[in-house]
Amino acid sequence: MQTVQAIANIPARVPSAKPVEIFGIPGVSGFSMRFERNEEVFGEQEEADFLYKIVSGAVRTFRVLSDGRRQVVGFHLAGEVFGIERGERHRCSAEAITDCQILLIRSSAVEKAARASAEAAYWLWDLKSVELERLQDQMMLLGRKTAAERVAAFLLEMAGRGASDTVVDLPMSRCDIADYLGLTVETVSRTLTQFQRDGVIAMPSHRHILLRNRDALAREEA
Amino acid sequence: MQTVQAIANIPARVPSAKPVEIFGIPGVSGFSMRFERNEEVFGEQEEADFLYKIVSGAVRTFRVLSDGRRQVVGFHLAGEVFGIERGERHRCSAEAITDCQILLIRSSAVEKAARASAEAAYWLWDLKSVELERLQDQMMLLGRKTAAERVAAFLLEMAGRGASDTVVDLPMSRCDIADYLGLTVETVSRTLTQFQRDGVIAMPSHRHILLRNRDALAREEA
DNA sequence: CGCCCTATTGAGGGAGATCAACTCGGGTGG
DNA sequence: CCACCCGAGTTGATCTCCCTCAATAGGGCG
């Protein structure tokens, strides 16, 4: 796996080195990069030189304990921004879930813009606030909800983020889902199977789920 | 319990209605209020007309499921700010853990300042970022750590926030701690007792804990 | 078509929850 | 000043939900 630092020193790997205006903030521009499935975008403790905007594909951010236990902090889909840090270094790792096209924006440029323009700083604040609200929901989920409630909440969350609100397609593996929900793969699998038996969902394939009874799922979420 | 709205309409309850300059931001000022132990500061879904800075005392923020399961989102101590929201309404409830003196600042004034001044907006961004980093740690804790690891992490967190780094005093009850760590009161109690037996901590009283072996505790945290 | 990785299913065990009893300590009133 | 009282905390016994370990099944890509 290649680190951002390593990649940044290899201009040959940058398909579009031409700066792209972004966020409508003058002076803040990015360049595009491709990442393969499971490739590292950045690692924990690496210098946070960039922030990232997904053009296409999906990304997971996560942290790992010394013994390998992993907690997925978030999933990021096309159009979303991730990797903004307060300090010098990243506090999570990020990996491509699928092949990705990602826009990299120099964080120094963003910080400069934020110090100069209230609008830019307000935009940053808003971004963090939205993420914070999501993490608060996730705390409730991880601290107090049962396995069935967690999986139901996850399906509804993904449904809300996708194009259709009955067809959910999941770019991530069962293992990613489990590590996001604080469960094991087996429990996630069993719970999905149970939902299918109950007629609440259907699974035409592992990565595609149909919500057959949204209300039942919402009731399940608690 | 009295809501902020109710209280705000009773000037008699406001000991210091005289505006206090705060955050060094012109035009942003607050007034002080007292809250008793277990009194509600604000409730979930209430309008977020104020943000709050604790002069003295401690506050818990939390969310509750319909069946009563509670997740404590955070503990806030003297000097800290809480209750800043992105939207119109609070997404948590807040209650005084001890008798409190709290400074209330109109959120409209803060928002206005943030839109006008990059410095103010940047300050807000920073505040949210710090909170976000804490919640990421907490996600790892809630999703993947054992009871002993959670309690150890909690003690070290509180030690880091207190004046002394070996004497931890806990304003909150065992129940608050349990709901913060995603455990039950019984498990928290048992774990503390076990730490005491192992000589890692001592408990001169329920609300005072001595860290006798910080390294062992750090190892316990994983 | 076959291989390999991911997902599913099954059996059994364990960490923490639940239910219940008891103890402690701080505040109050006699 | 001390005894009582009540809520908070601790301890014990049992249960259960989810984890662990293991084997099987499926499906996507060469």
Short mmCIF file of C-alpha atoms (C1' of nucleotides) in Angstrom, two decimals:
data_model
loop_
_atom_site.label_atom_id
_atom_site.label_comp_id
_atom_site.label_asym_id
_atom_site.label_seq_id
_atom_site.Cartn_x
_atom_site.Cartn_y
_atom_site.Cartn_z
CA MET A 1 0.00 0.00 0.00
CA GLN A 2 1.20 3.46 -0.82
CA THR A 3 1.01 6.43 1.48
CA VAL A 4 -0.12 9.87 0.43
CA GLN A 5 3.36 11.19 1.08
CA ALA A 6 4.91 8.62 -1.18
CA ILE A 7 2.35 9.24 -3.89
CA ALA A 8 2.65 13.00 -3.64
CA ASN A 9 6.29 12.64 -4.65
CA ILE A 10 5.41 10.72 -7.78
CA PRO A 11 3.77 13.20 -10.16
CA ALA A 12 3.49 10.44 -12.76
CA ARG A 13 0.73 8.92 -10.65
CA VAL A 14 -1.29 12.13 -10.77
CA PRO A 15 -3.66 11.94 -13.73
CA SER A 16 -4.82 15.54 -13.44
CA ALA A 17 -2.15 17.83 -12.02
CA LYS A 18 -4.06 20.82 -13.30
CA PRO A 19 -5.52 22.72 -10.31
CA VAL A 20 -9.27 22.51 -9.99
CA GLU A 21 -11.15 25.33 -8.30
CA ILE A 22 -13.08 23.97 -5.38
CA PHE A 23 -15.57 25.08 -2.74
CA GLY A 24 -15.80 28.36 -4.65
CA ILE A 25 -13.00 29.67 -2.46
CA PRO A 26 -10.34 31.55 -4.45
CA GLY A 27 -6.87 30.08 -4.08
CA VAL A 28 -8.17 26.75 -2.84
CA SER A 29 -7.71 24.18 -5.55
CA GLY A 30 -7.08 20.49 -5.81
CA PHE A 31 -5.78 17.78 -8.07
CA SER A 32 -7.33 14.46 -8.82
CA MET A 33 -5.96 11.00 -7.99
CA ARG A 34 -7.05 7.42 -8.45
CA PHE A 35 -6.98 4.83 -5.68
CA GLU A 36 -7.53 1.14 -6.09
CA ARG A 37 -9.84 -0.97 -3.97
CA ASN A 38 -8.29 -1.40 -0.49
CA GLU A 39 -5.48 1.05 -1.19
CA GLU A 40 -4.54 3.34 1.66
CA VAL A 41 -5.45 6.99 1.14
CA PHE A 42 -3.73 8.09 4.33
CA GLY A 43 -2.60 6.45 7.56
CA GLU A 44 -3.08 7.27 11.21
CA GLN A 45 -0.36 9.64 12.48
CA GLU A 46 0.64 10.67 8.98
CA GLU A 47 0.93 14.39 8.33
CA ALA A 48 -2.40 15.87 7.31
CA ASP A 49 -1.18 17.79 4.28
CA PHE A 50 -4.37 17.36 2.33
CA LEU A 51 -8.07 17.10 2.65
CA TYR A 52 -10.00 14.87 0.33
CA LYS A 53 -13.14 15.15 -1.76
CA ILE A 54 -14.47 11.99 -3.35
CA VAL A 55 -15.31 12.31 -7.03
CA SER A 56 -16.38 8.68 -7.38
CA GLY A 57 -16.14 5.56 -5.25
CA ALA A 58 -16.31 5.04 -1.49
CA VAL A 59 -13.85 5.34 1.40
CA ARG A 60 -13.70 4.04 4.97
CA THR A 61 -11.98 5.84 7.82
CA PHE A 62 -11.01 3.77 10.84
CA ARG A 63 -8.75 3.29 13.81
CA VAL A 64 -7.04 0.12 14.94
CA LEU A 65 -5.94 -1.01 18.41
CA SER A 66 -2.54 -2.62 18.90
CA ASP A 67 -4.09 -6.10 18.94
CA GLY A 68 -5.91 -5.56 15.67
CA ARG A 69 -9.38 -4.66 16.88
CA ARG A 70 -10.73 -2.15 14.37
CA GLN A 71 -13.38 0.52 14.63
CA VAL A 72 -14.68 2.04 11.41
CA VAL A 73 -15.36 5.71 12.15
CA GLY A 74 -17.19 6.49 8.95
CA PHE A 75 -18.03 5.67 5.36
CA HIS A 76 -17.60 8.40 2.79
CA LEU A 77 -19.35 8.41 -0.58
CA ALA A 78 -19.06 10.39 -3.82
CA GLY A 79 -19.29 14.13 -3.24
CA GLU A 80 -18.26 13.96 0.39
CA VAL A 81 -15.23 15.52 2.04
CA PHE A 82 -13.04 13.79 4.62
CA GLY A 83 -9.62 13.98 6.22
CA ILE A 84 -9.83 17.50 7.61
CA GLU A 85 -7.87 17.65 10.84
CA ARG A 86 -7.37 20.24 13.50
CA GLY A 87 -3.79 19.24 14.26
CA GLU A 88 -0.79 18.34 12.17
CA ARG A 89 -1.57 14.67 11.86
CA HIS A 90 -4.38 12.38 10.87
CA ARG A 91 -6.12 10.60 13.70
CA CYS A 92 -7.64 7.89 11.51
CA SER A 93 -6.54 5.80 8.60
CA ALA A 94 -8.46 5.96 5.34
CA GLU A 95 -8.73 3.28 2.67
CA ALA A 96 -10.57 3.04 -0.62
CA ILE A 97 -13.49 0.62 -0.37
CA THR A 98 -13.88 0.55 -4.15
CA ASP A 99 -11.71 2.02 -6.89
CA CYS A 100 -11.88 5.75 -6.29
CA GLN A 101 -11.31 9.05 -7.96
CA ILE A 102 -10.43 11.56 -5.26
CA LEU A 103 -9.69 15.27 -5.29
CA LEU A 104 -6.81 16.28 -3.00
CA ILE A 105 -6.78 19.81 -1.65
CA ARG A 106 -3.81 21.25 0.24
CA SER A 107 -4.92 21.77 3.84
CA SER A 108 -2.57 24.75 4.18
CA ALA A 109 -4.58 26.50 1.47
CA VAL A 110 -7.81 25.69 3.24
CA GLU A 111 -6.51 26.89 6.57
CA LYS A 112 -5.30 30.10 5.00
CA ALA A 113 -8.69 30.63 3.40
CA ALA A 114 -10.41 29.91 6.72
CA ARG A 115 -8.28 32.46 8.54
CA ALA A 116 -8.95 35.07 5.88
CA SER A 117 -12.61 34.49 5.07
CA ALA A 118 -15.41 34.08 7.57
CA GLU A 119 -17.43 32.29 4.93
CA ALA A 120 -14.78 29.63 4.42
CA ALA A 121 -14.33 29.18 8.17
CA TYR A 122 -18.08 28.93 8.62
CA TRP A 123 -18.20 26.27 5.93
CA LEU A 124 -15.53 24.29 7.79
CA TRP A 125 -17.43 24.66 11.04
CA ASP A 126 -20.59 23.41 9.40
CA LEU A 127 -18.76 20.41 7.97
CA LYS A 128 -17.42 19.44 11.40
CA SER A 129 -20.81 20.03 12.99
CA VAL A 130 -22.58 17.65 10.63
CA GLU A 131 -19.96 14.99 11.29
CA LEU A 132 -20.25 15.57 15.03
CA GLU A 133 -24.00 15.05 14.94
CA ARG A 134 -23.51 11.78 13.12
CA LEU A 135 -20.98 10.62 15.70
CA GLN A 136 -23.40 11.42 18.51
CA ASP A 137 -25.98 9.17 16.87
CA GLN A 138 -23.29 6.53 16.48
CA MET A 139 -22.40 6.77 20.19
CA MET A 140 -26.00 6.00 21.11
CA LEU A 141 -25.88 3.09 18.68
CA LEU A 142 -22.59 1.66 19.93
CA GLY A 143 -23.26 2.24 23.61
CA ARG A 144 -26.86 1.18 23.96
CA LYS A 145 -28.41 -0.53 20.95
CA THR A 146 -28.82 -4.24 20.28
CA ALA A 147 -27.41 -5.98 17.21
CA ALA A 148 -30.75 -5.89 15.37
CA GLU A 149 -31.18 -2.19 16.15
CA ARG A 150 -27.68 -1.42 14.90
CA VAL A 151 -28.12 -3.24 11.60
CA ALA A 152 -31.54 -1.66 11.05
CA ALA A 153 -30.12 1.79 11.76
CA PHE A 154 -27.29 1.13 9.34
CA LEU A 155 -29.60 0.08 6.52
CA LEU A 156 -31.77 3.14 7.03
CA GLU A 157 -28.71 5.39 7.13
CA MET A 158 -27.39 3.96 3.87
CA ALA A 159 -30.86 4.16 2.31
CA GLY A 160 -30.99 7.84 3.23
CA ARG A 161 -27.64 8.49 1.57
CA GLY A 162 -28.29 6.54 -1.65
CA ALA A 163 -30.22 7.59 -4.75
CA SER A 164 -33.15 5.26 -4.14
CA ASP A 165 -34.75 4.96 -0.73
CA THR A 166 -35.79 1.34 -1.14
CA VAL A 167 -32.77 -0.09 -2.97
CA VAL A 168 -29.64 0.09 -0.84
CA ASP A 169 -26.35 -0.77 -2.45
CA LEU A 170 -23.47 -1.40 -0.15
CA PRO A 171 -19.97 -0.80 -1.47
CA MET A 172 -18.45 -2.15 1.74
CA SER A 173 -17.95 -5.71 2.97
CA ARG A 174 -19.76 -7.35 5.88
CA CYS A 175 -16.54 -6.99 7.82
CA ASP A 176 -16.53 -3.20 7.28
CA ILE A 177 -20.15 -3.06 8.39
CA ALA A 178 -19.40 -5.12 11.49
CA ASP A 179 -16.47 -2.89 12.45
CA TYR A 180 -18.67 0.16 11.92
CA LEU A 181 -21.44 -1.21 14.14
CA GLY A 182 -19.24 -2.68 16.88
CA LEU A 183 -20.31 -6.24 16.02
CA THR A 184 -18.77 -9.31 14.38
CA VAL A 185 -19.24 -10.35 10.75
CA GLU A 186 -21.22 -13.36 11.88
CA THR A 187 -23.70 -11.30 13.88
CA VAL A 188 -24.22 -8.87 10.97
CA SER A 189 -24.79 -11.78 8.62
CA ARG A 190 -27.19 -13.55 10.96
CA THR A 191 -29.15 -10.35 11.57
CA LEU A 192 -29.52 -9.64 7.84
CA THR A 193 -30.65 -13.22 7.27
CA GLN A 194 -33.22 -12.83 10.03
CA PHE A 195 -34.53 -9.58 8.51
CA GLN A 196 -34.84 -11.41 5.21
CA ARG A 197 -36.75 -14.29 6.84
CA ASP A 198 -39.07 -11.75 8.45
CA GLY A 199 -39.73 -10.22 5.03
CA VAL A 200 -38.35 -6.87 6.13
CA ILE A 201 -35.61 -6.87 3.50
CA ALA A 202 -34.59 -8.87 0.44
CA MET A 203 -31.04 -9.54 -0.72
CA PRO A 204 -30.82 -10.04 -4.49
CA SER A 205 -27.05 -10.05 -3.98
CA HIS A 206 -24.68 -9.55 -1.05
CA ARG A 207 -24.08 -5.93 -1.96
CA HIS A 208 -27.68 -5.05 -2.83
CA ILE A 209 -30.50 -4.90 -0.33
CA LEU A 210 -34.15 -4.10 -0.89
CA LEU A 211 -36.10 -2.53 1.92
CA ARG A 212 -39.44 -4.33 1.72
CA ASN A 213 -40.88 -2.91 4.93
CA ARG A 214 -39.33 0.35 5.90
CA ASP A 215 -41.66 0.90 8.86
CA ALA A 216 -40.77 -2.44 10.40
CA LEU A 217 -37.11 -1.54 10.00
CA ALA A 218 -37.66 1.84 11.63
CA ARG A 219 -39.44 0.11 14.51
CA GLU A 220 -36.51 -2.30 14.74
CA GLU A 221 -34.10 0.64 15.04
CA ALA A 222 -35.70 1.70 18.37
CA MET B 1 -37.24 20.64 36.28
CA GLN B 2 -37.24 23.97 34.52
CA THR B 3 -36.37 24.50 30.90
CA VAL B 4 -34.11 27.24 29.64
CA GLN B 5 -37.04 28.82 27.87
CA ALA B 6 -39.03 28.97 31.05
CA ILE B 7 -36.13 30.34 33.01
CA ALA B 8 -35.26 32.90 30.36
CA ASN B 9 -38.68 34.44 30.92
CA ILE B 10 -38.06 34.85 34.64
CA PRO B 11 -35.45 37.60 35.04
CA ALA B 12 -35.75 37.24 38.79
CA ARG B 13 -33.90 33.95 38.51
CA VAL B 14 -30.97 35.62 36.77
CA PRO B 15 -28.46 36.70 39.40
CA SER B 16 -26.28 38.63 36.98
CA ALA B 17 -28.20 40.11 34.08
CA LYS B 18 -25.30 42.43 33.37
CA PRO B 19 -23.69 41.37 30.08
CA VAL B 20 -20.25 39.83 30.41
CA GLU B 21 -17.78 40.11 27.54
CA ILE B 22 -16.75 36.68 26.44
CA PHE B 23 -14.38 34.96 24.03
CA GLY B 24 -12.91 38.40 23.36
CA ILE B 25 -15.41 38.78 20.56
CA PRO B 26 -17.08 42.21 20.52
CA GLY B 27 -20.83 42.04 20.78
CA VAL B 28 -20.83 38.53 22.16
CA SER B 29 -21.75 38.63 25.81
CA GLY B 30 -23.47 36.44 28.32
CA PHE B 31 -25.28 36.40 31.62
CA SER B 32 -24.78 34.08 34.51
CA MET B 33 -27.24 31.57 35.96
CA ARG B 34 -27.28 29.01 38.73
CA PHE B 35 -28.49 25.45 38.31
CA GLU B 36 -29.06 22.95 41.06
CA ARG B 37 -27.80 19.40 41.09
CA ASN B 38 -29.82 17.34 38.55
CA GLU B 39 -31.59 20.40 37.19
CA GLU B 40 -32.11 20.44 33.43
CA VAL B 41 -30.06 23.05 31.58
CA PHE B 42 -31.72 22.30 28.26
CA GLY B 43 -33.66 19.44 26.74
CA GLU B 44 -33.39 17.50 23.49
CA GLN B 45 -35.37 19.19 20.69
CA GLU B 46 -35.56 22.47 22.56
CA GLU B 47 -34.58 25.57 20.63
CA ALA B 48 -30.87 26.23 20.83
CA ASP B 49 -31.07 29.90 21.72
CA PHE B 50 -27.96 29.85 23.86
CA LEU B 51 -24.60 28.31 24.22
CA TYR B 52 -23.22 27.65 27.64
CA LYS B 53 -19.92 28.20 29.42
CA ILE B 54 -19.47 26.60 32.82
CA VAL B 55 -18.14 28.93 35.51
CA SER B 56 -18.22 26.28 38.22
CA GLY B 57 -19.68 22.81 38.59
CA ALA B 58 -20.13 19.97 36.11
CA VAL B 59 -22.70 19.10 33.45
CA ARG B 60 -23.65 15.94 31.57
CA THR B 61 -25.07 15.90 28.05
CA PHE B 62 -26.98 12.81 26.98
CA ARG B 63 -29.61 11.28 24.77
CA VAL B 64 -32.35 8.87 25.76
CA LEU B 65 -34.15 6.18 23.74
CA SER B 66 -37.92 5.81 24.01
CA ASP B 67 -37.55 2.86 26.38
CA GLY B 68 -35.27 4.77 28.73
CA ARG B 69 -31.84 3.55 27.65
CA ARG B 70 -29.51 6.49 28.09
CA GLN B 71 -26.21 7.37 26.49
CA VAL B 72 -24.13 10.10 28.11
CA VAL B 73 -22.43 11.96 25.26
CA GLY B 74 -20.07 14.00 27.40
CA PHE B 75 -19.13 15.48 30.75
CA HIS B 76 -18.36 19.17 30.88
CA LEU B 77 -16.32 20.80 33.63
CA ALA B 78 -15.58 24.35 34.75
CA GLY B 79 -14.26 26.52 31.94
CA GLU B 80 -15.71 24.39 29.18
CA VAL B 81 -18.28 25.37 26.56
CA PHE B 82 -21.18 23.17 25.46
CA GLY B 83 -24.55 23.35 23.73
CA ILE B 84 -23.41 24.86 20.42
CA GLU B 85 -25.59 23.50 17.65
CA ARG B 86 -25.58 23.75 13.90
CA GLY B 87 -29.35 23.65 13.57
CA GLU B 88 -32.22 25.31 15.36
CA ARG B 89 -32.58 22.72 18.06
CA HIS B 90 -30.53 20.87 20.64
CA ARG B 91 -29.79 17.26 19.82
CA CYS B 92 -28.95 16.32 23.42
CA SER B 93 -30.29 17.07 26.84
CA ALA B 94 -28.04 18.70 29.42
CA GLU B 95 -28.30 18.44 33.20
CA ALA B 96 -26.26 19.82 36.07
CA ILE B 97 -24.30 17.07 37.79
CA THR B 98 -23.51 19.32 40.74
CA ASP B 99 -24.76 22.79 41.61
CA CYS B 100 -23.51 24.94 38.76
CA GLN B 101 -22.81 28.50 37.82
CA ILE B 102 -23.18 28.79 34.06
CA LEU B 103 -22.71 31.64 31.62
CA LEU B 104 -25.38 31.78 28.88
CA ILE B 105 -24.45 33.37 25.57
CA ARG B 106 -27.02 34.08 22.85
CA SER B 107 -26.24 31.79 19.94
CA SER B 108 -27.57 34.39 17.49
CA ALA B 109 -24.80 36.73 18.63
CA VAL B 110 -22.21 34.00 18.20
CA GLU B 111 -23.49 33.10 14.75
CA LYS B 112 -23.44 36.74 13.73
CA ALA B 113 -19.87 37.09 14.98
CA ALA B 114 -18.87 33.91 13.14
CA ARG B 115 -20.30 35.17 9.87
CA ALA B 116 -18.54 38.51 10.27
CA SER B 117 -15.19 37.47 11.68
CA ALA B 118 -12.96 34.69 10.39
CA GLU B 119 -11.30 34.53 13.79
CA ALA B 120 -14.57 33.83 15.57
CA ALA B 121 -15.59 31.23 12.97
CA TYR B 122 -12.19 29.60 13.24
CA TRP B 123 -12.57 29.44 17.00
CA LEU B 124 -15.93 27.70 16.58
CA TRP B 125 -14.41 25.27 14.09
CA ASP B 126 -11.64 24.46 16.51
CA LEU B 127 -14.12 23.85 19.32
CA LYS B 128 -16.10 21.40 17.19
CA SER B 129 -12.90 19.72 16.02
CA VAL B 130 -11.70 19.04 19.55
CA GLU B 131 -15.08 17.57 20.45
CA LEU B 132 -15.07 15.48 17.29
CA GLU B 133 -11.67 14.00 18.14
CA ARG B 134 -12.96 13.05 21.57
CA LEU B 135 -16.01 11.37 20.08
CA GLN B 136 -13.81 9.36 17.72
CA ASP B 137 -11.89 8.04 20.73
CA GLN B 138 -15.19 7.28 22.40
CA MET B 139 -16.40 5.35 19.34
CA MET B 140 -13.35 3.10 19.56
CA LEU B 141 -14.11 2.65 23.25
CA LEU B 142 -17.80 1.89 22.83
CA GLY B 143 -17.42 -0.29 19.77
CA ARG B 144 -14.39 -2.36 20.59
CA LYS B 145 -13.10 -2.11 24.17
CA THR B 146 -13.78 -4.40 27.12
CA ALA B 147 -15.30 -3.22 30.39
CA ALA B 148 -11.90 -3.01 32.11
CA GLU B 149 -10.44 -1.05 29.20
CA ARG B 150 -13.36 1.37 29.24
CA VAL B 151 -13.14 2.08 32.96
CA ALA B 152 -9.33 2.46 32.77
CA ALA B 153 -9.68 4.89 29.85
CA PHE B 154 -12.29 6.84 31.78
CA LEU B 155 -10.11 7.20 34.87
CA LEU B 156 -7.15 8.35 32.77
CA GLU B 157 -9.36 10.80 30.89
CA MET B 158 -10.66 12.30 34.12
CA ALA B 159 -7.16 12.38 35.59
CA GLY B 160 -5.98 14.31 32.55
CA ARG B 161 -8.73 16.88 32.99
CA GLY B 162 -8.36 17.38 36.74
CA ALA B 163 -5.86 19.48 38.66
CA SER B 164 -3.89 16.54 40.05
CA ASP B 165 -2.90 13.66 37.84
CA THR B 166 -3.00 11.04 40.60
CA VAL B 167 -6.09 12.15 42.54
CA VAL B 168 -9.22 11.91 40.45
CA ASP B 169 -12.39 13.37 41.82
CA LEU B 170 -15.58 12.35 40.14
CA PRO B 171 -18.52 14.75 40.34
CA MET B 172 -20.75 12.20 38.57
CA SER B 173 -22.49 9.08 39.87
CA ARG B 174 -21.64 5.48 38.95
CA CYS B 175 -24.79 5.51 36.84
CA ASP B 176 -23.54 8.50 34.84
CA ILE B 177 -20.22 6.75 34.32
CA ALA B 178 -21.94 3.55 33.20
CA ASP B 179 -24.11 5.42 30.71
CA TYR B 180 -21.02 7.20 29.40
CA LEU B 181 -19.09 3.95 28.93
CA GLY B 182 -21.94 1.85 27.55
CA LEU B 183 -21.95 -0.43 30.61
CA THR B 184 -24.18 -1.05 33.64
CA VAL B 185 -23.64 0.39 37.11
CA GLU B 186 -22.84 -3.08 38.40
CA THR B 187 -20.10 -3.66 35.88
CA VAL B 188 -18.51 -0.27 36.58
CA SER B 189 -18.61 -0.97 40.31
CA ARG B 190 -17.16 -4.46 39.94
CA THR B 191 -14.40 -3.21 37.67
CA LEU B 192 -13.40 -0.44 40.08
CA THR B 193 -13.36 -2.94 42.95
CA GLN B 194 -11.14 -5.23 40.91
CA PHE B 195 -8.72 -2.38 40.14
CA GLN B 196 -8.62 -1.66 43.86
CA ARG B 197 -7.89 -5.32 44.68
CA ASP B 198 -5.11 -5.29 42.11
CA GLY B 199 -3.63 -2.23 43.81
CA VAL B 200 -4.00 -0.15 40.66
CA ILE B 201 -6.27 2.38 42.34
CA ALA B 202 -7.51 3.27 45.81
CA MET B 203 -10.92 4.65 46.71
CA PRO B 204 -10.85 6.78 49.86
CA SER B 205 -14.46 7.65 49.04
CA HIS B 206 -16.87 6.85 46.22
CA ARG B 207 -16.21 10.13 44.49
CA HIS B 208 -12.43 10.20 45.03
CA ILE B 209 -10.03 7.84 43.36
CA LEU B 210 -6.27 7.61 43.71
CA LEU B 211 -4.26 6.29 40.79
CA ARG B 212 -1.66 4.12 42.50
CA ASN B 213 -0.24 2.60 39.34
CA ARG B 214 -0.78 4.74 36.31
CA ASP B 215 1.25 2.50 33.99
CA ALA B 216 -0.83 -0.54 34.85
CA LEU B 217 -3.95 1.50 34.15
CA ALA B 218 -2.56 2.65 30.81
CA ARG B 219 -1.76 -0.96 29.95
CA GLU B 220 -5.30 -1.89 30.98
CA GLU B 221 -6.69 0.73 28.58
CA ALA B 222 -5.24 -1.20 25.56
"C1'" DC C 1 -15.19 -23.84 -15.51
"C1'" DG C 2 -12.73 -23.67 -11.40
"C1'" DC C 3 -10.50 -21.10 -7.87
"C1'" DC C 4 -10.51 -18.02 -4.07
"C1'" DC C 5 -12.42 -14.78 -1.25
"C1'" DT C 6 -16.50 -13.38 1.10
"C1'" DA C 7 -20.56 -14.59 3.25
"C1'" DT C 8 -23.45 -17.79 5.70
"C1'" DT C 9 -24.62 -21.21 9.00
"C1'" DG C 10 -23.93 -24.04 13.18
"C1'" DA C 11 -22.34 -25.28 17.94
"C1'" DG C 12 -20.66 -23.85 22.13
"C1'" DG C 13 -18.74 -20.51 25.42
"C1'" DG C 14 -18.06 -16.22 27.93
"C1'" DA C 15 -18.29 -11.21 29.08
"C1'" DG C 16 -21.35 -8.45 30.73
"C1'" DA C 17 -26.52 -7.81 31.75
"C1'" DT C 18 -30.14 -8.69 34.86
"C1'" DC C 19 -32.31 -9.53 39.14
"C1'" DA C 20 -31.91 -9.34 43.96
"C1'" DA C 21 -29.98 -8.61 48.49
"C1'" DC C 22 -27.14 -6.10 51.30
"C1'" DT C 23 -24.02 -2.24 52.88
"C1'" DC C 24 -22.41 2.15 53.31
"C1'" DG C 25 -22.35 7.02 54.10
"C1'" DG C 26 -24.06 11.48 54.30
"C1'" DG C 27 -27.80 14.36 55.60
"C1'" DT C 28 -31.58 15.24 58.85
"C1'" DG C 29 -34.14 15.60 62.83
"C1'" DG C 30 -34.84 14.44 67.52
"C1'" DC D 1 -24.39 14.76 69.15
"C1'" DC D 2 -26.01 10.68 67.66
"C1'" DA D 3 -29.44 7.66 65.62
"C1'" DC D 4 -32.13 6.99 61.88
"C1'" DC D 5 -33.15 7.00 57.04
"C1'" DC D 6 -32.73 6.87 52.26
"C1'" DG D 7 -30.43 6.89 48.07
"C1'" DA D 8 -26.08 5.39 46.04
"C1'" DG D 9 -22.90 1.82 45.72
"C1'" DT D 10 -21.38 -2.91 46.17
"C1'" DT D 11 -21.71 -7.82 45.94
"C1'" DG D 12 -23.73 -12.30 44.57
"C1'" DA D 13 -26.27 -15.63 41.49
"C1'" DT D 14 -28.01 -16.49 37.23
"C1'" DC D 15 -29.06 -15.65 32.46
"C1'" DT D 16 -28.53 -14.19 27.72
"C1'" DC D 17 -26.92 -12.02 23.78
"C1'" DC D 18 -23.33 -11.88 21.11
"C1'" DC D 19 -18.60 -13.64 20.34
"C1'" DT D 20 -15.58 -17.39 19.02
"C1'" DC D 21 -14.34 -21.23 16.52
"C1'" DA D 22 -15.33 -24.21 12.76
"C1'" DA D 23 -17.32 -25.89 8.57
"C1'" DT D 24 -19.97 -24.98 4.47
"C1'" DA D 25 -21.86 -22.30 0.65
"C1'" DG D 26 -21.88 -18.86 -2.87
"C1'" DG D 27 -20.41 -15.77 -6.49
"C1'" DG D 28 -17.32 -12.99 -9.03
"C1'" DC D 29 -13.21 -12.90 -11.79
"C1'" DG D 30 -9.56 -15.10 -14.17
#
